[in-house]
PDB file of C-alpha atoms and ligand atoms in Angstrom:
ATOM      1  CA  MET A   1       6.200  -6.683   5.309  1.00  0.00           C
ATOM      2  CA  SER A   2       4.534  -9.809   3.163  1.00  0.00           C
ATOM      3  CA  GLY A   3       1.573  -9.356   1.792  1.00  0.00           C
ATOM      4  CA  ASP A   4       0.190 -12.869  -0.281  1.00  0.00           C
ATOM      5  CA  ALA A   5      -3.836 -13.305  -0.713  1.00  0.00           C
ATOM      6  CA  ASP A   6      -3.592 -16.744  -0.035  1.00  0.00           C
ATOM      7  CA  ALA A   7      -1.878 -16.872   2.874  1.00  0.00           C
ATOM      8  CA  ARG A   8      -3.209 -17.163   6.729  1.00  0.00           C
ATOM      9  CA  TRP A   9      -1.617 -17.802  10.093  1.00  0.00           C
ATOM     10  CA  GLN A  10      -4.146 -20.643  12.718  1.00  0.00           C
ATOM     11  CA  GLY A  11      -6.363 -20.826   9.896  1.00  0.00           C
ATOM     12  CA  MET A  12      -6.306 -16.459   9.541  1.00  0.00           C
ATOM     13  CA  ARG A  13      -6.466 -14.653   5.784  1.00  0.00           C
ATOM     14  CA  VAL A  14      -2.826 -13.565   6.358  1.00  0.00           C
ATOM     15  CA  ILE A  15      -3.080  -9.652   5.451  1.00  0.00           C
ATOM     16  CA  ALA A  16       1.466  -8.637   6.085  1.00  0.00           C
ATOM     17  CA  ARG A  17       4.021  -9.831   8.997  1.00  0.00           C
ATOM     18  CA  GLY A  18       5.744  -6.948   9.850  1.00  0.00           C
ATOM     19  CA  ALA A  19       9.423  -7.753  11.813  1.00  0.00           C
ATOM     20  CA  ASN A  20       7.280  -8.145  15.039  1.00  0.00           C
ATOM     21  CA  ARG A  21       3.535  -8.901  13.846  1.00  0.00           C
ATOM     22  CA  VAL A  22       1.190 -11.396  11.882  1.00  0.00           C
ATOM     23  CA  CYS A  23      -1.579  -8.486  10.547  1.00  0.00           C
ATOM     24  CA  VAL A  24      -5.019 -11.434   9.654  1.00  0.00           C
ATOM     25  CA  LEU A  25      -8.484  -9.915   8.749  1.00  0.00           C
ATOM     26  CA  ASP A  26     -10.529 -10.146  12.594  1.00  0.00           C
ATOM     27  CA  PRO A  27     -13.505 -13.760  11.396  1.00  0.00           C
ATOM     28  CA  ASP A  28     -14.844 -12.039  14.127  1.00  0.00           C
ATOM     29  CA  LEU A  29     -16.052  -8.194  12.945  1.00  0.00           C
ATOM     30  CA  PRO A  30     -15.709  -7.002   9.608  1.00  0.00           C
ATOM     31  CA  GLY A  31     -13.659  -4.171   8.778  1.00  0.00           C
ATOM     32  CA  HIS A  32     -10.526  -4.602  11.781  1.00  0.00           C
ATOM     33  CA  CYS A  33      -7.713  -7.112  11.579  1.00  0.00           C
ATOM     34  CA  LEU A  34      -5.506  -7.769  14.285  1.00  0.00           C
ATOM     35  CA  LYS A  35      -1.984  -8.612  15.076  1.00  0.00           C
ATOM     36  CA  TYR A  36      -0.343 -11.803  16.805  1.00  0.00           C
ATOM     37  CA  GLU A  37       3.315 -10.874  18.596  1.00  0.00           C
ATOM     38  CA  LEU A  38       5.516 -13.190  16.644  1.00  0.00           C
ATOM     39  CA  ARG A  39       8.100 -15.282  18.334  1.00  0.00           C
ATOM     40  CA  PRO A  40      11.310 -13.545  17.829  1.00  0.00           C
ATOM     41  CA  GLN A  41      13.908 -15.856  15.613  1.00  0.00           C
ATOM     42  CA  PRO A  42      17.720 -15.299  16.228  1.00  0.00           C
ATOM     43  CA  GLY A  43      19.643 -13.775  13.318  1.00  0.00           C
ATOM     44  CA  MET A  44      16.930 -10.536  13.779  1.00  0.00           C
ATOM     45  CA  ARG A  45      18.520  -7.463  14.702  1.00  0.00           C
ATOM     46  CA  ARG A  46      18.592  -6.761  18.015  1.00  0.00           C
ATOM     47  CA  TYR A  47      17.657 -10.660  17.977  1.00  0.00           C
ATOM     48  CA  TRP A  48      18.247 -10.495  22.437  1.00  0.00           C
ATOM     49  CA  ARG A  49      16.953  -7.392  23.342  1.00  0.00           C
ATOM     50  CA  ARG A  50      14.029  -8.997  21.428  1.00  0.00           C
ATOM     51  CA  ARG A  51      13.392 -11.839  22.749  1.00  0.00           C
ATOM     52  CA  VAL A  52      14.255 -10.727  25.990  1.00  0.00           C
ATOM     53  CA  ARG A  53      11.200  -8.534  25.991  1.00  0.00           C
ATOM     54  CA  HIS A  54       8.796 -11.234  23.877  1.00  0.00           C
ATOM     55  CA  ALA A  55       8.916 -13.913  26.727  1.00  0.00           C
ATOM     56  CA  LEU A  56       8.486 -10.885  30.063  1.00  0.00           C
ATOM     57  CA  SER A  57       5.512 -10.137  27.361  1.00  0.00           C
ATOM     58  CA  ARG A  58       4.139 -13.456  28.801  1.00  0.00           C
ATOM     59  CA  ARG A  59       3.922 -12.930  32.513  1.00  0.00           C
ATOM     60  CA  PHE A  60       3.879  -9.178  31.982  1.00  0.00           C
ATOM     61  CA  PRO A  61       1.437  -8.358  29.352  1.00  0.00           C
ATOM     62  CA  ARG A  62       2.899  -4.168  29.460  1.00  0.00           C
ATOM     63  CA  PHE A  63       5.740  -4.898  27.781  1.00  0.00           C
ATOM     64  CA  GLY A  64       4.699  -6.534  24.803  1.00  0.00           C
ATOM     65  CA  LEU A  65       4.501  -4.582  21.924  1.00  0.00           C
ATOM     66  CA  ASN A  66      -0.052  -5.338  21.771  1.00  0.00           C
ATOM     67  CA  ALA A  67       0.554  -3.189  25.158  1.00  0.00           C
ATOM     68  CA  THR A  68       2.603  -0.384  23.452  1.00  0.00           C
ATOM     69  CA  GLU A  69       0.934   0.217  20.492  1.00  0.00           C
ATOM     70  CA  LEU A  70      -2.776  -0.253  22.661  1.00  0.00           C
ATOM     71  CA  LEU A  71      -0.920   2.876  24.775  1.00  0.00           C
ATOM     72  CA  ALA A  72       1.156   4.563  21.215  1.00  0.00           C
ATOM     73  CA  TRP A  73      -2.633   5.054  19.976  1.00  0.00           C
ATOM     74  CA  ARG A  74      -5.129   5.917  23.261  1.00  0.00           C
ATOM     75  CA  ARG A  75      -2.447   8.643  24.902  1.00  0.00           C
ATOM     76  CA  LEU A  76      -2.369  10.339  20.907  1.00  0.00           C
ATOM     77  CA  HIS A  77      -5.955  10.104  20.701  1.00  0.00           C
ATOM     78  CA  ALA A  78      -6.531  11.506  24.141  1.00  0.00           C
ATOM     79  CA  ARG A  79      -4.294  14.494  22.326  1.00  0.00           C
ATOM     80  CA  MET A  80      -5.754  14.962  18.988  1.00  0.00           C
ATOM     81  CA  GLY A  81      -8.626  12.746  19.126  1.00  0.00           C
ATOM     82  CA  ASP A  82     -11.137  12.086  15.832  1.00  0.00           C
ATOM     83  CA  ASP A  83      -7.817  14.856  13.865  1.00  0.00           C
ATOM     84  CA  LEU A  84      -6.006  11.684  13.265  1.00  0.00           C
ATOM     85  CA  LEU A  85      -9.420  10.701  11.447  1.00  0.00           C
ATOM     86  CA  GLY A  86      -7.311   8.826   7.808  1.00  0.00           C
ATOM     87  CA  ARG A  87      -3.826   9.551   9.393  1.00  0.00           C
ATOM     88  CA  VAL A  88      -3.267   7.131  11.832  1.00  0.00           C
ATOM     89  CA  ALA A  89      -5.385   3.794  12.017  1.00  0.00           C
ATOM     90  CA  PRO A  90      -7.435   3.764  15.446  1.00  0.00           C
ATOM     91  CA  CYS A  91      -6.360   0.878  18.099  1.00  0.00           C
ATOM     92  CA  ILE A  92      -9.795  -1.139  20.037  1.00  0.00           C
ATOM     93  CA  GLY A  93      -7.971  -3.270  22.053  1.00  0.00           C
ATOM     94  CA  ILE A  94      -7.061  -6.513  23.057  1.00  0.00           C
ATOM     95  CA  VAL A  95      -9.098  -9.367  22.924  1.00  0.00           C
ATOM     96  CA  GLN A  96      -8.399 -12.843  23.548  1.00  0.00           C
ATOM     97  CA  THR A  97      -8.677 -15.444  20.843  1.00  0.00           C
ATOM     98  CA  GLY A  98      -9.025 -18.646  20.170  1.00  0.00           C
ATOM     99  CA  ALA A  99      -5.656 -18.290  18.683  1.00  0.00           C
ATOM    100  CA  GLY A 100      -3.873 -16.285  21.286  1.00  0.00           C
ATOM    101  CA  THR A 101      -4.225 -11.879  22.785  1.00  0.00           C
ATOM    102  CA  ALA A 102      -4.426  -9.889  19.603  1.00  0.00           C
ATOM    103  CA  LEU A 103      -4.228  -6.735  19.052  1.00  0.00           C
ATOM    104  CA  ARG A 104      -7.641  -5.487  17.579  1.00  0.00           C
ATOM    105  CA  ALA A 105      -7.117  -2.662  14.567  1.00  0.00           C
ATOM    106  CA  ARG A 106      -9.364  -0.758  12.882  1.00  0.00           C
ATOM    107  CA  LEU A 107      -8.738  -2.263   9.527  1.00  0.00           C
ATOM    108  CA  ALA A 108      -7.256   0.394   6.830  1.00  0.00           C
ATOM    109  CA  ALA A 109      -8.690  -0.642   3.683  1.00  0.00           C
ATOM    110  CA  ASP A 110      -9.507   0.720  -0.691  1.00  0.00           C
ATOM    111  CA  ALA A 111     -12.896   1.396  -1.609  1.00  0.00           C
ATOM    112  CA  SER A 112     -13.353  -1.547  -1.973  1.00  0.00           C
ATOM    113  CA  GLY A 113     -12.812  -2.932   2.264  1.00  0.00           C
ATOM    114  CA  ARG A 114      -9.683  -4.870   1.197  1.00  0.00           C
ATOM    115  CA  PRO A 115      -6.369  -4.136   3.378  1.00  0.00           C
ATOM    116  CA  ALA A 116      -4.442  -1.102   1.645  1.00  0.00           C
ATOM    117  CA  PRO A 117      -1.209  -1.775   0.608  1.00  0.00           C
ATOM    118  CA  SER A 118       1.708  -1.092   1.858  1.00  0.00           C
ATOM    119  CA  ILE A 119       4.391   0.978   1.200  1.00  0.00           C
ATOM    120  CA  ALA A 120       6.304  -1.908   1.623  1.00  0.00           C
ATOM    121  CA  SER A 121       4.535  -3.628  -1.029  1.00  0.00           C
ATOM    122  CA  LEU A 122       4.259  -0.984  -3.726  1.00  0.00           C
ATOM    123  CA  LEU A 123       7.328  -0.856  -3.952  1.00  0.00           C
ATOM    124  CA  GLY A 124       8.239  -4.326  -4.220  1.00  0.00           C
ATOM    125  CA  ARG A 125       6.297  -4.064  -7.243  1.00  0.00           C
ATOM    126  CA  GLY A 126       8.541  -2.616  -9.522  1.00  0.00           C
ATOM    127  CA  PRO A 127       8.920   0.286 -11.755  1.00  0.00           C
ATOM    128  CA  GLY A 128       5.321   0.789 -13.585  1.00  0.00           C
ATOM    129  CA  GLY A 129       3.315  -1.427 -10.397  1.00  0.00           C
ATOM    130  CA  PHE A 130       3.112   2.362  -8.365  1.00  0.00           C
ATOM    131  CA  ASP A 131       3.138   5.824  -8.949  1.00  0.00           C
ATOM    132  CA  PRO A 132       5.794   7.731  -7.587  1.00  0.00           C
ATOM    133  CA  THR A 133       5.404  11.150  -8.069  1.00  0.00           C
ATOM    134  CA  ALA A 134       1.567  10.594  -6.545  1.00  0.00           C
ATOM    135  CA  LEU A 135       3.467   8.649  -3.029  1.00  0.00           C
ATOM    136  CA  VAL A 136       6.407  10.679  -3.021  1.00  0.00           C
ATOM    137  CA  LEU A 137       3.064  14.164  -2.623  1.00  0.00           C
ATOM    138  CA  ALA A 138       1.115  11.671  -0.897  1.00  0.00           C
ATOM    139  CA  LEU A 139       4.665  11.208   2.086  1.00  0.00           C
ATOM    140  CA  ASP A 140       5.439  14.851   1.714  1.00  0.00           C
ATOM    141  CA  GLY A 141       1.869  16.294   2.623  1.00  0.00           C
ATOM    142  CA  PHE A 142       2.079  13.045   6.105  1.00  0.00           C
ATOM    143  CA  GLU A 143       5.364  14.738   6.330  1.00  0.00           C
ATOM    144  CA  ALA A 144       4.226  17.838   6.900  1.00  0.00           C
ATOM    145  CA  TRP A 145       0.522  16.562   8.890  1.00  0.00           C
ATOM    146  CA  LEU A 146       3.296  15.272  11.901  1.00  0.00           C
ATOM    147  CA  LEU A 147       5.554  17.714  11.875  1.00  0.00           C
ATOM    148  CA  ALA A 148       2.999  20.612  12.204  1.00  0.00           C
ATOM    149  CA  ASN A 149       1.346  18.542  15.211  1.00  0.00           C
ATOM    150  CA  ARG A 150       3.593  17.618  16.405  1.00  0.00           C
ATOM    151  CA  ILE A 151       3.825  13.207  16.577  1.00  0.00           C
ATOM    152  CA  PRO A 152       6.955  12.028  17.362  1.00  0.00           C
ATOM    153  CA  LEU A 153       6.696   9.014  14.340  1.00  0.00           C
ATOM    154  CA  SER A 154      10.293   8.112  14.492  1.00  0.00           C
ATOM    155  CA  ASP A 155       9.734   4.581  12.203  1.00  0.00           C
ATOM    156  CA  LEU A 156       8.928   5.799   9.458  1.00  0.00           C
ATOM    157  CA  ASN A 157       9.354   2.915   7.767  1.00  0.00           C
ATOM    158  CA  ALA A 158       7.327   1.721   4.477  1.00  0.00           C
ATOM    159  CA  GLY A 159       5.691  -1.382   6.258  1.00  0.00           C
ATOM    160  CA  ASN A 160       4.405   1.023   9.139  1.00  0.00           C
ATOM    161  CA  LEU A 161       2.484   3.377   6.319  1.00  0.00           C
ATOM    162  CA  VAL A 162      -0.603   2.277   4.755  1.00  0.00           C
ATOM    163  CA  VAL A 163      -1.216   3.745   0.199  1.00  0.00           C
ATOM    164  CA  VAL A 164      -5.169   4.635   0.158  1.00  0.00           C
ATOM    165  CA  GLU A 165      -6.395   6.545  -2.413  1.00  0.00           C
ATOM    166  CA  ARG A 166      -7.530  10.665  -1.305  1.00  0.00           C
ATOM    167  CA  ASP A 167      -8.988  12.983  -3.043  1.00  0.00           C
ATOM    168  CA  GLY A 168      -7.964  11.625  -6.737  1.00  0.00           C
ATOM    169  CA  GLY A 169      -4.911  10.680  -5.342  1.00  0.00           C
ATOM    170  CA  LEU A 170      -2.931   9.304  -2.811  1.00  0.00           C
ATOM    171  CA  GLY A 171      -3.094   9.147   1.054  1.00  0.00           C
ATOM    172  CA  LEU A 172      -0.953   7.451   3.933  1.00  0.00           C
ATOM    173  CA  VAL A 173      -2.183   5.949   7.453  1.00  0.00           C
ATOM    174  CA  CYS A 174      -0.248   4.716   9.846  1.00  0.00           C
ATOM    175  CA  VAL A 175      -0.633   1.203  10.430  1.00  0.00           C
ATOM    176  CA  ASP A 176       2.043   1.254  13.700  1.00  0.00           C
ATOM    177  CA  LEU A 177       2.283   3.703  16.884  1.00  0.00           C
ATOM    178  CA  LYS A 178       4.191   2.028  18.806  1.00  0.00           C
ATOM    179  CA  SER A 179       7.490   4.340  17.791  1.00  0.00           C
ATOM    180  CA  THR A 180       5.681   7.222  19.566  1.00  0.00           C
ATOM    181  CA  VAL A 181       6.377   5.827  22.917  1.00  0.00           C
ATOM    182  CA  SER A 182       9.124   3.090  22.832  1.00  0.00           C
ATOM    183  CA  GLY A 183      11.408   4.984  20.946  1.00  0.00           C
ATOM    184  CA  ARG A 184      14.725   2.845  20.528  1.00  0.00           C
ATOM    185  CA  GLU A 185      18.082   4.890  21.794  1.00  0.00           C
ATOM    186  CA  LEU A 186      19.693   4.515  25.195  1.00  0.00           C
ATOM    187  CA  VAL A 187      18.422   7.265  25.970  1.00  0.00           C
ATOM    188  CA  PRO A 188      15.701   8.507  24.281  1.00  0.00           C
ATOM    189  CA  LEU A 189      16.815  12.262  24.260  1.00  0.00           C
ATOM    190  CA  SER A 190      15.061  12.772  20.633  1.00  0.00           C
ATOM    191  CA  ARG A 191      11.671  12.399  22.691  1.00  0.00           C
ATOM    192  CA  TRP A 192      11.567  15.725  24.500  1.00  0.00           C
ATOM    193  CA  ALA A 193      13.662  17.050  22.568  1.00  0.00           C
ATOM    194  CA  TRP A 194      11.849  18.745  19.781  1.00  0.00           C
ATOM    195  CA  PRO A 195      13.763  19.872  17.351  1.00  0.00           C
ATOM    196  CA  LEU A 196      15.565  16.212  17.357  1.00  0.00           C
ATOM    197  CA  MET A 197      13.000  14.724  16.533  1.00  0.00           C
ATOM    198  CA  ARG A 198      11.435  16.400  13.819  1.00  0.00           C
ATOM    199  CA  ALA A 199      15.151  16.106  12.585  1.00  0.00           C
ATOM    200  CA  LYS A 200      14.270  12.704  12.449  1.00  0.00           C
ATOM    201  CA  ILE A 201      11.603  11.964  11.594  1.00  0.00           C
ATOM    202  CA  GLN A 202      13.077  14.540   8.020  1.00  0.00           C
ATOM    203  CA  ARG A 203      16.057  12.448   7.293  1.00  0.00           C
ATOM    204  CA  ARG A 204      13.205   8.818   7.751  1.00  0.00           C
ATOM    205  CA  CYS A 205      10.909  10.799   5.041  1.00  0.00           C
ATOM    206  CA  GLN A 206      13.419  11.632   3.046  1.00  0.00           C
ATOM    207  CA  ARG A 207      14.726   8.400   3.175  1.00  0.00           C
ATOM    208  CA  LEU A 208      11.949   6.558   1.836  1.00  0.00           C
ATOM    209  CA  ARG A 209      11.309   9.196  -0.368  1.00  0.00           C
ATOM    210  CA  GLU A 210      15.248   7.759  -1.501  1.00  0.00           C
ATOM    211  CA  ARG A 211      13.684   4.101  -1.744  1.00  0.00           C
ATOM    212  CA  ILE A 212      10.799   5.190  -3.777  1.00  0.00           C
ATOM    213  CA  ARG A 213      12.120   6.656  -6.221  1.00  0.00           C
ATOM    214  CA  ALA A 214      14.701   4.348  -6.975  1.00  0.00           C
ATOM    215  CA  ALA A 215      12.440   1.488  -7.210  1.00  0.00           C
ATOM    216  CA  ALA A 216      10.603   3.744  -9.112  1.00  0.00           C
ATOM    217  CA  GLY A 217      13.811   3.644 -11.177  1.00  0.00           C
ATOM    218  CA  VAL A 218      13.622   7.562 -11.144  1.00  0.00           C
ATOM    219  CA  GLY A 219      16.660   7.664  -9.282  1.00  0.00           C
ATOM    220  CA  THR A 220      18.022  11.165  -9.772  1.00  0.00           C
ATOM    221  CA  LEU A 221      21.362   9.881  -8.519  1.00  0.00           C
ATOM    222  CA  ALA A 222      22.759   8.749 -12.344  1.00  0.00           C
ATOM    223  CA  ASP A 223      22.306  10.883 -15.369  1.00  0.00           C
ATOM    224  CA  PRO A 224      20.210   7.727 -18.099  1.00  0.00           C
ATOM    225  CA  PRO A 225      23.965   6.504 -20.504  1.00  0.00           C
ATOM    226  CA  GLY A 226      24.958   8.294 -23.335  1.00  0.00           C
ATOM    227  CA  LEU A 227      24.599  11.592 -21.357  1.00  0.00           C
ATOM    228  CA  THR A 228      27.585  13.985 -20.684  1.00  0.00           C
TER     229      THR A 228
HETATM  230  N1  ADP B   1      -4.577  -1.513  10.782  1.00  0.00           N
HETATM  231  C1  ADP B   1      -4.218  -2.283   9.642  1.00  0.00           C
HETATM  232  N2  ADP B   1      -4.790  -2.604   8.365  1.00  0.00           N
HETATM  233  C2  ADP B   1      -4.603  -2.279   7.282  1.00  0.00           C
HETATM  234  N3  ADP B   1      -3.009  -3.228   7.111  1.00  0.00           N
HETATM  235  C3  ADP B   1      -2.436  -3.767   8.689  1.00  0.00           C
HETATM  236  C4  ADP B   1      -3.163  -2.218   9.585  1.00  0.00           C
HETATM  237  N4  ADP B   1      -1.692  -3.035  10.442  1.00  0.00           N
HETATM  238  C5  ADP B   1      -1.537  -4.062  10.024  1.00  0.00           C
HETATM  239  N5  ADP B   1      -1.708  -3.600   8.379  1.00  0.00           N
HETATM  240  C6  ADP B   1      -0.348  -4.705   7.627  1.00  0.00           C
HETATM  241  O1  ADP B   1       0.472  -5.798   8.727  1.00  0.00           O
HETATM  242  C7  ADP B   1       1.702  -5.422   8.111  1.00  0.00           C
HETATM  243  C8  ADP B   1       2.619  -6.038   9.246  1.00  0.00           C
HETATM  244  O2  ADP B   1       2.319  -4.557  10.332  1.00  0.00           O
HETATM  245  P1  ADP B   1       3.212  -3.726  11.934  1.00  0.00           P
HETATM  246  O3  ADP B   1       1.688  -3.360  12.708  1.00  0.00           O
HETATM  247  O4  ADP B   1       3.900  -3.471  11.636  1.00  0.00           O
HETATM  248  O5  ADP B   1       3.006  -5.013  12.615  1.00  0.00           O
HETATM  249  P2  ADP B   1       5.450  -5.078  13.847  1.00  0.00           P
HETATM  250  O6  ADP B   1       4.962  -4.746  14.855  1.00  0.00           O
HETATM  251  O7  ADP B   1       5.659  -5.926  13.273  1.00  0.00           O
HETATM  252  O8  ADP B   1       6.055  -3.696  11.844  1.00  0.00           O
HETATM  253  C9  ADP B   1       1.850  -4.080   7.734  1.00  0.00           C
HETATM  254  O9  ADP B   1       2.353  -3.979   7.152  1.00  0.00           O
HETATM  255  C10 ADP B   1       1.074  -3.298   7.302  1.00  0.00           C
HETATM  256  O10 ADP B   1       0.490  -3.687   5.833  1.00  0.00           O
HETATM  257 MG1   MG B   2       5.353  -1.978  11.915  1.00  0.00          MG
END
């Protein structure tokens, strides 16, 4: 998940790179972004699995990550409609561009239209670069919303959530819904059994809270030196 104000990919402004895709500003539609699937690189986690899937998606687009995310969005949107507004970045569709096939999505942006930073990029700023209390509050709110609506978003990593200002505080917007339809488990039990999924969401949120506190230098594990 890297973000660099001047980075370009195929001539387009890079917003950030995830583990699988590069996300760029849509040059044809203001307020939107395009996501391109990247060829998996040796050494990545689950390399062979990713490699086979990537190869298959060339012939059968439904195996692609963009198709998975679009399906996830359509299913969730069919169920929840406008209740998703402000919580999930809407997917628009698959588009053919000069640089290849992409998923077009609405840009999660700040008040001036710039791409909202992911939690990962905020944490990368280090202590003082973000407000950990406001961020943890935003995460608490997002977790409560997921649980109240039984949304099986299991991949709660710091790159999949971007941070926006909301009601004088911070709010989170999910920009990657893939995990709501494609579990990693061999037997994706938690997809059907809500209590397991709920526990998983709670675990992942807790891990994220700990990362936020650690990055802010406010870990709760150690007392400052000198205290007995
Ligand atoms: N709709 C969006 N609005 C703003 N930024 C986005 C959006 N979608 C993705 N991004 C940025 O691109 C990064 C990678 O996107 P993601 O969909 O998570 O790709 P991957 O499939 O590689 O995980 C995110 O961490 C985020 O910074
Ligand atoms: Mg992601």
